[in-house]
Amino acid sequence: MATRGPLCVGIDPHPALLAQWGLSDDAAGLRTFSRAVLEATADIAATIKPQVALFERHGSRGIGVLEEVLAEARARGVLTIADAKRGDIGSTMQAYAEAWLADGSPLAADSLTVSPYLGFASLRPALDLAAETGRGIFVLALTSNPEGASLQHVGGQDSVARRITEAVAEENLRAAERTANTEGSGAGTSSSSTSGAVTMGSVGLVVGATVAGVARDLGIDLPGTNAPLLAPGLGAQGATPAAMRQDFGAAWPLVLANSSRGILKAGPSVESLRASALETIASLTQ
């Protein structure tokens, strides 16, 4: 984000987009679509985010294309977020963690989106394996779908979403303290505040770009999490950089803004995709 700007480009091969690009709704279409996005944005975006479900719908062939996408992204030097929103308990969560976060897995991404709504502690296998392998986690906190409020906002000032964000803040604080102890520093920077922080934590939050203002209403301290904030909804879902700056407020330096359809609609031309991504980066950094 510091060197490339705060743009995350979604690779979302929706059937309608494939048709718009003149591509077949099959593995071959997925491959052409994904390679065009990577060619256009891999050297300018902070991250790319394949939407796993849109590859899964094509069965083993689609998963094979996703493996190719993750491998090519690594080769091109762009970070990846596998948008799989995994969440389960015990050995099942361990298996998900090994699929997406273990060294040597063909599906290994740099980070993974997860759902904490079986309890934050249910994510422990993924949190621990990500820390062990140097990868990251993005935990769903405040989502833009209308149904999300019925669970995430419950409790008002002691909401479910607030408890999730506080758990993430604590996770990042403990990691920072472990790092400080390992380096022998007697005065490591606390990750409970962005003031003076050198790096963000490796456990992030998913906060919808169109609902970021709700965090203030719920008394949620987003800057204090020291978490990268993956914010889907820029562009096609209606969020604008100006509105996002206002709604995220002091947390804006932590925001990784995700645009999918807003950029992808410029395809299939690689040049047009790149121009759209560069325009988006400029709007986020000016």
Short mmCIF file of C-alpha atoms in Angstrom, two decimals:
data_model
loop_
_atom_site.label_atom_id
_atom_site.label_comp_id
_atom_site.label_asym_id
_atom_site.label_seq_id
_atom_site.Cartn_x
_atom_site.Cartn_y
_atom_site.Cartn_z
CA MET A 1 0.00 0.00 0.00
CA ALA A 2 2.86 2.38 0.81
CA THR A 3 4.53 1.89 -2.56
CA ARG A 4 1.59 1.17 -4.87
CA GLY A 5 -1.39 2.89 -3.27
CA PRO A 6 -4.36 1.32 -1.47
CA LEU A 7 -6.11 -0.49 -4.33
CA CYS A 8 -7.23 -4.11 -4.20
CA VAL A 9 -8.47 -5.34 -7.58
CA GLY A 10 -11.09 -8.06 -7.47
CA ILE A 11 -10.97 -10.91 -9.95
CA ASP A 12 -14.68 -11.66 -10.10
CA PRO A 13 -15.57 -13.66 -13.23
CA HIS A 14 -19.34 -13.21 -12.99
CA PRO A 15 -21.24 -14.85 -15.85
CA ALA A 16 -22.48 -11.43 -16.96
CA LEU A 17 -18.95 -10.05 -17.09
CA LEU A 18 -17.68 -13.04 -19.02
CA ALA A 19 -20.46 -12.48 -21.54
CA GLN A 20 -19.70 -8.76 -21.69
CA TRP A 21 -16.09 -9.61 -22.48
CA GLY A 22 -17.19 -12.08 -25.17
CA LEU A 23 -15.88 -15.05 -23.20
CA SER A 24 -17.37 -18.48 -22.60
CA ASP A 25 -18.73 -19.28 -19.14
CA ASP A 26 -16.29 -22.11 -18.52
CA ALA A 27 -12.74 -22.74 -17.39
CA ALA A 28 -11.29 -21.36 -20.61
CA GLY A 29 -13.22 -18.14 -20.12
CA LEU A 30 -12.08 -17.90 -16.51
CA ARG A 31 -8.46 -18.33 -17.57
CA THR A 32 -8.57 -15.62 -20.24
CA PHE A 33 -10.43 -13.26 -17.92
CA SER A 34 -8.06 -13.74 -14.98
CA ARG A 35 -4.90 -13.46 -17.04
CA ALA A 36 -6.09 -10.17 -18.53
CA VAL A 37 -6.71 -8.72 -15.06
CA LEU A 38 -3.29 -9.87 -13.84
CA GLU A 39 -1.51 -8.53 -16.90
CA ALA A 40 -3.22 -5.16 -16.49
CA THR A 41 -2.85 -4.67 -12.73
CA ALA A 42 -0.28 -7.00 -11.14
CA ASP A 43 2.45 -4.35 -11.10
CA ILE A 44 0.29 -1.43 -9.93
CA ALA A 45 -2.24 -2.84 -7.45
CA ALA A 46 -1.40 -3.50 -3.81
CA THR A 47 -3.32 -6.77 -3.95
CA ILE A 48 -5.58 -8.80 -6.17
CA LYS A 49 -8.57 -10.65 -4.72
CA PRO A 50 -10.00 -13.65 -6.56
CA GLN A 51 -13.61 -14.33 -5.58
CA VAL A 52 -13.31 -18.04 -4.85
CA ALA A 53 -17.00 -18.88 -5.32
CA LEU A 54 -16.91 -17.75 -8.94
CA PHE A 55 -14.15 -20.27 -9.62
CA GLU A 56 -15.75 -23.03 -7.51
CA ARG A 57 -18.93 -22.90 -9.59
CA HIS A 58 -16.93 -24.51 -12.41
CA GLY A 59 -15.87 -27.47 -10.28
CA SER A 60 -12.38 -28.93 -10.42
CA ARG A 61 -11.56 -27.10 -13.66
CA GLY A 62 -12.41 -23.79 -12.06
CA ILE A 63 -10.32 -24.56 -8.99
CA GLY A 64 -7.48 -25.48 -11.33
CA VAL A 65 -7.70 -22.03 -12.92
CA LEU A 66 -7.68 -20.46 -9.45
CA GLU A 67 -4.48 -22.34 -8.63
CA GLU A 68 -2.97 -20.92 -11.82
CA VAL A 69 -4.07 -17.40 -10.86
CA LEU A 70 -2.48 -17.63 -7.41
CA ALA A 71 0.75 -19.04 -8.85
CA GLU A 72 0.96 -16.37 -11.55
CA ALA A 73 0.28 -13.63 -9.00
CA ARG A 74 3.19 -14.91 -6.90
CA ALA A 75 5.41 -14.93 -9.98
CA ARG A 76 4.38 -11.36 -10.81
CA GLY A 77 5.00 -10.13 -7.27
CA VAL A 78 1.49 -9.02 -6.36
CA LEU A 79 -0.09 -9.99 -3.04
CA THR A 80 -3.25 -12.11 -3.08
CA ILE A 81 -6.38 -12.27 -0.96
CA ALA A 82 -8.36 -15.47 -1.40
CA ASP A 83 -11.92 -14.26 -0.86
CA ALA A 84 -13.29 -17.53 0.45
CA LYS A 85 -14.91 -16.36 3.72
CA ARG A 86 -14.16 -19.66 5.41
CA GLY A 87 -15.42 -20.30 8.92
CA ASP A 88 -15.89 -23.55 10.84
CA ILE A 89 -14.71 -25.31 13.98
CA GLY A 90 -11.99 -27.70 15.05
CA SER A 91 -10.41 -30.01 12.49
CA THR A 92 -12.55 -28.60 9.69
CA MET A 93 -11.21 -25.08 10.25
CA GLN A 94 -7.73 -26.56 10.46
CA ALA A 95 -8.26 -28.16 7.06
CA TYR A 96 -9.45 -24.87 5.56
CA ALA A 97 -6.39 -23.17 7.04
CA GLU A 98 -4.05 -25.75 5.52
CA ALA A 99 -5.73 -25.43 2.12
CA TRP A 100 -5.36 -21.63 1.91
CA LEU A 101 -2.46 -20.74 4.20
CA ALA A 102 0.01 -23.65 4.32
CA ASP A 103 3.34 -23.52 2.53
CA GLY A 104 3.24 -25.81 -0.47
CA SER A 105 -0.53 -25.85 -0.89
CA PRO A 106 -1.54 -25.17 -4.50
CA LEU A 107 -4.24 -22.86 -3.15
CA ALA A 108 -1.97 -20.95 -0.78
CA ALA A 109 -2.69 -17.22 -0.92
CA ASP A 110 -1.00 -14.36 0.90
CA SER A 111 -4.16 -13.84 2.92
CA LEU A 112 -7.63 -15.27 3.38
CA THR A 113 -11.03 -13.83 4.27
CA VAL A 114 -12.73 -15.65 7.15
CA SER A 115 -16.05 -15.48 8.99
CA PRO A 116 -15.92 -15.21 12.81
CA TYR A 117 -19.60 -15.86 13.42
CA LEU A 118 -19.06 -19.26 15.00
CA GLY A 119 -17.07 -17.33 17.59
CA PHE A 120 -13.75 -15.55 17.09
CA ALA A 121 -11.86 -18.36 18.81
CA SER A 122 -13.06 -20.79 16.13
CA LEU A 123 -10.63 -19.00 13.79
CA ARG A 124 -7.60 -20.00 15.88
CA PRO A 125 -6.27 -22.64 13.41
CA ALA A 126 -6.22 -20.07 10.61
CA LEU A 127 -4.82 -17.29 12.80
CA ASP A 128 -2.00 -19.50 14.06
CA LEU A 129 -1.08 -20.99 10.69
CA ALA A 130 -1.12 -17.55 9.03
CA ALA A 131 1.24 -16.24 11.71
CA GLU A 132 3.50 -19.28 11.31
CA THR A 133 3.76 -18.96 7.52
CA GLY A 134 3.89 -15.17 7.31
CA ARG A 135 0.45 -14.79 5.81
CA GLY A 136 -2.56 -12.68 6.74
CA ILE A 137 -6.21 -12.97 7.70
CA PHE A 138 -9.13 -10.64 6.97
CA VAL A 139 -11.97 -11.13 9.45
CA LEU A 140 -15.52 -10.14 8.49
CA ALA A 141 -16.66 -7.34 10.80
CA LEU A 142 -19.11 -4.89 9.22
CA THR A 143 -20.58 -5.97 5.90
CA SER A 144 -22.77 -3.96 3.55
CA ASN A 145 -25.50 -6.54 2.94
CA PRO A 146 -28.78 -5.51 4.63
CA GLU A 147 -29.00 -8.80 6.52
CA GLY A 148 -25.63 -8.23 8.20
CA ALA A 149 -26.96 -5.64 10.64
CA SER A 150 -29.34 -8.18 12.22
CA LEU A 151 -26.30 -9.98 13.65
CA GLN A 152 -23.34 -7.63 13.52
CA HIS A 153 -25.06 -4.61 15.13
CA VAL A 154 -26.71 -6.52 17.97
CA GLY A 155 -25.74 -5.06 21.34
CA GLY A 156 -25.45 -1.43 20.30
CA GLN A 157 -22.35 0.03 21.92
CA ASP A 158 -21.37 -3.54 22.91
CA SER A 159 -22.16 -4.95 19.50
CA VAL A 160 -21.02 -8.23 18.01
CA ALA A 161 -19.01 -6.27 15.44
CA ARG A 162 -17.28 -4.27 18.19
CA ARG A 163 -16.27 -7.47 19.97
CA ILE A 164 -14.86 -8.86 16.74
CA THR A 165 -12.82 -5.71 16.09
CA GLU A 166 -11.52 -5.71 19.66
CA ALA A 167 -10.47 -9.34 19.32
CA VAL A 168 -8.56 -8.46 16.14
CA ALA A 169 -6.90 -5.50 17.88
CA GLU A 170 -5.78 -7.79 20.69
CA GLU A 171 -4.44 -10.32 18.19
CA ASN A 172 -2.34 -7.64 16.49
CA LEU A 173 -1.16 -6.23 19.83
CA ARG A 174 0.05 -9.65 20.99
CA ALA A 175 1.86 -10.18 17.69
CA ALA A 176 3.57 -6.78 18.01
CA GLU A 177 4.64 -7.58 21.56
CA ARG A 178 6.05 -10.94 20.48
CA THR A 179 8.01 -9.22 17.73
CA ALA A 180 9.33 -6.59 20.14
CA ASN A 181 10.41 -9.27 22.59
CA THR A 182 12.11 -11.28 19.84
CA GLU A 183 14.02 -8.22 18.69
CA GLY A 184 15.02 -7.44 22.25
CA SER A 185 13.38 -4.04 22.21
CA GLY A 186 12.34 -2.72 25.58
CA ALA A 187 9.92 -0.22 24.04
CA GLY A 188 8.14 -1.85 21.14
CA THR A 189 5.41 0.11 19.41
CA SER A 190 1.99 -0.85 20.67
CA SER A 191 -0.39 -1.88 17.92
CA SER A 192 -3.34 -0.59 19.96
CA SER A 193 -2.88 2.75 18.26
CA THR A 194 -1.82 3.85 14.80
CA SER A 195 0.09 6.77 16.32
CA GLY A 196 3.75 6.08 15.71
CA ALA A 197 3.06 2.59 14.41
CA VAL A 198 5.63 1.27 11.98
CA THR A 199 3.58 -1.48 10.39
CA MET A 200 0.02 -2.71 10.43
CA GLY A 201 -0.84 -6.02 11.98
CA SER A 202 -1.32 -9.15 9.90
CA VAL A 203 -4.90 -9.70 11.07
CA GLY A 204 -7.21 -7.40 9.16
CA LEU A 205 -10.90 -6.60 9.08
CA VAL A 206 -13.47 -6.54 6.30
CA VAL A 207 -15.49 -3.34 6.59
CA GLY A 208 -17.86 -2.53 3.75
CA ALA A 209 -17.00 0.76 2.06
CA THR A 210 -20.63 1.89 2.17
CA VAL A 211 -21.13 1.13 5.90
CA ALA A 212 -17.88 2.41 7.42
CA GLY A 213 -19.73 5.25 9.12
CA VAL A 214 -21.67 2.70 11.18
CA ALA A 215 -18.48 1.95 13.09
CA ARG A 216 -18.71 5.33 14.82
CA ASP A 217 -22.37 4.73 15.68
CA LEU A 218 -21.41 1.45 17.34
CA GLY A 219 -18.46 2.94 19.22
CA ILE A 220 -15.94 0.88 17.23
CA ASP A 221 -12.35 2.17 17.28
CA LEU A 222 -11.14 1.18 13.82
CA PRO A 223 -7.82 3.12 14.04
CA GLY A 224 -7.03 1.38 17.29
CA THR A 225 -7.14 -2.08 15.73
CA ASN A 226 -3.93 -1.41 13.78
CA ALA A 227 -5.54 -3.72 11.22
CA PRO A 228 -5.56 -3.40 7.45
CA LEU A 229 -9.18 -2.65 6.56
CA LEU A 230 -10.34 -4.41 3.41
CA ALA A 231 -13.18 -2.21 2.15
CA PRO A 232 -15.22 -3.77 -0.67
CA GLY A 233 -17.75 -1.61 -2.46
CA LEU A 234 -15.72 1.07 -4.21
CA GLY A 235 -17.24 1.88 -7.58
CA ALA A 236 -20.04 -0.44 -8.63
CA GLN A 237 -21.62 -0.62 -5.16
CA GLY A 238 -21.70 3.15 -4.88
CA ALA A 239 -18.82 4.07 -2.57
CA THR A 240 -16.59 6.96 -3.65
CA PRO A 241 -13.10 7.82 -2.42
CA ALA A 242 -14.37 11.11 -0.95
CA ALA A 243 -17.16 9.41 0.99
CA MET A 244 -14.81 6.67 2.16
CA ARG A 245 -12.29 9.20 3.48
CA GLN A 246 -15.05 10.88 5.45
CA ASP A 247 -16.59 7.68 6.80
CA PHE A 248 -13.32 5.98 7.77
CA GLY A 249 -11.91 9.19 9.21
CA ALA A 250 -8.72 8.59 11.19
CA ALA A 251 -8.70 4.96 9.98
CA TRP A 252 -8.27 6.01 6.33
CA PRO A 253 -4.49 5.18 6.27
CA LEU A 254 -5.42 1.57 7.10
CA VAL A 255 -7.93 1.19 4.26
CA LEU A 256 -7.34 -1.19 1.37
CA ALA A 257 -10.07 -0.22 -1.07
CA ASN A 258 -11.48 -3.02 -3.17
CA SER A 259 -12.89 -2.38 -6.62
CA SER A 260 -14.09 -5.29 -8.72
CA ARG A 261 -16.83 -4.57 -11.24
CA GLY A 262 -15.91 -0.88 -11.26
CA ILE A 263 -12.61 -1.79 -12.91
CA LEU A 264 -13.57 -5.05 -14.62
CA LYS A 265 -16.28 -3.40 -16.71
CA ALA A 266 -13.45 -1.72 -18.64
CA GLY A 267 -12.38 -5.09 -20.08
CA PRO A 268 -11.56 -7.07 -22.09
CA SER A 269 -8.87 -4.66 -23.25
CA VAL A 270 -5.79 -4.93 -21.01
CA GLU A 271 -5.00 -1.30 -21.75
CA SER A 272 -8.48 -0.18 -20.69
CA LEU A 273 -8.35 -2.26 -17.52
CA ARG A 274 -4.99 -0.76 -16.63
CA ALA A 275 -6.19 2.78 -17.31
CA SER A 276 -9.24 2.21 -15.10
CA ALA A 277 -7.08 0.84 -12.28
CA LEU A 278 -4.63 3.75 -12.53
CA GLU A 279 -7.50 6.23 -12.46
CA THR A 280 -8.87 4.52 -9.34
CA ILE A 281 -5.47 4.60 -7.61
CA ALA A 282 -5.15 8.30 -8.40
CA SER A 283 -8.60 8.99 -6.92
CA LEU A 284 -7.62 7.18 -3.72
CA THR A 285 -4.26 8.91 -3.27
CA GLN A 286 -4.84 12.51 -4.39
#
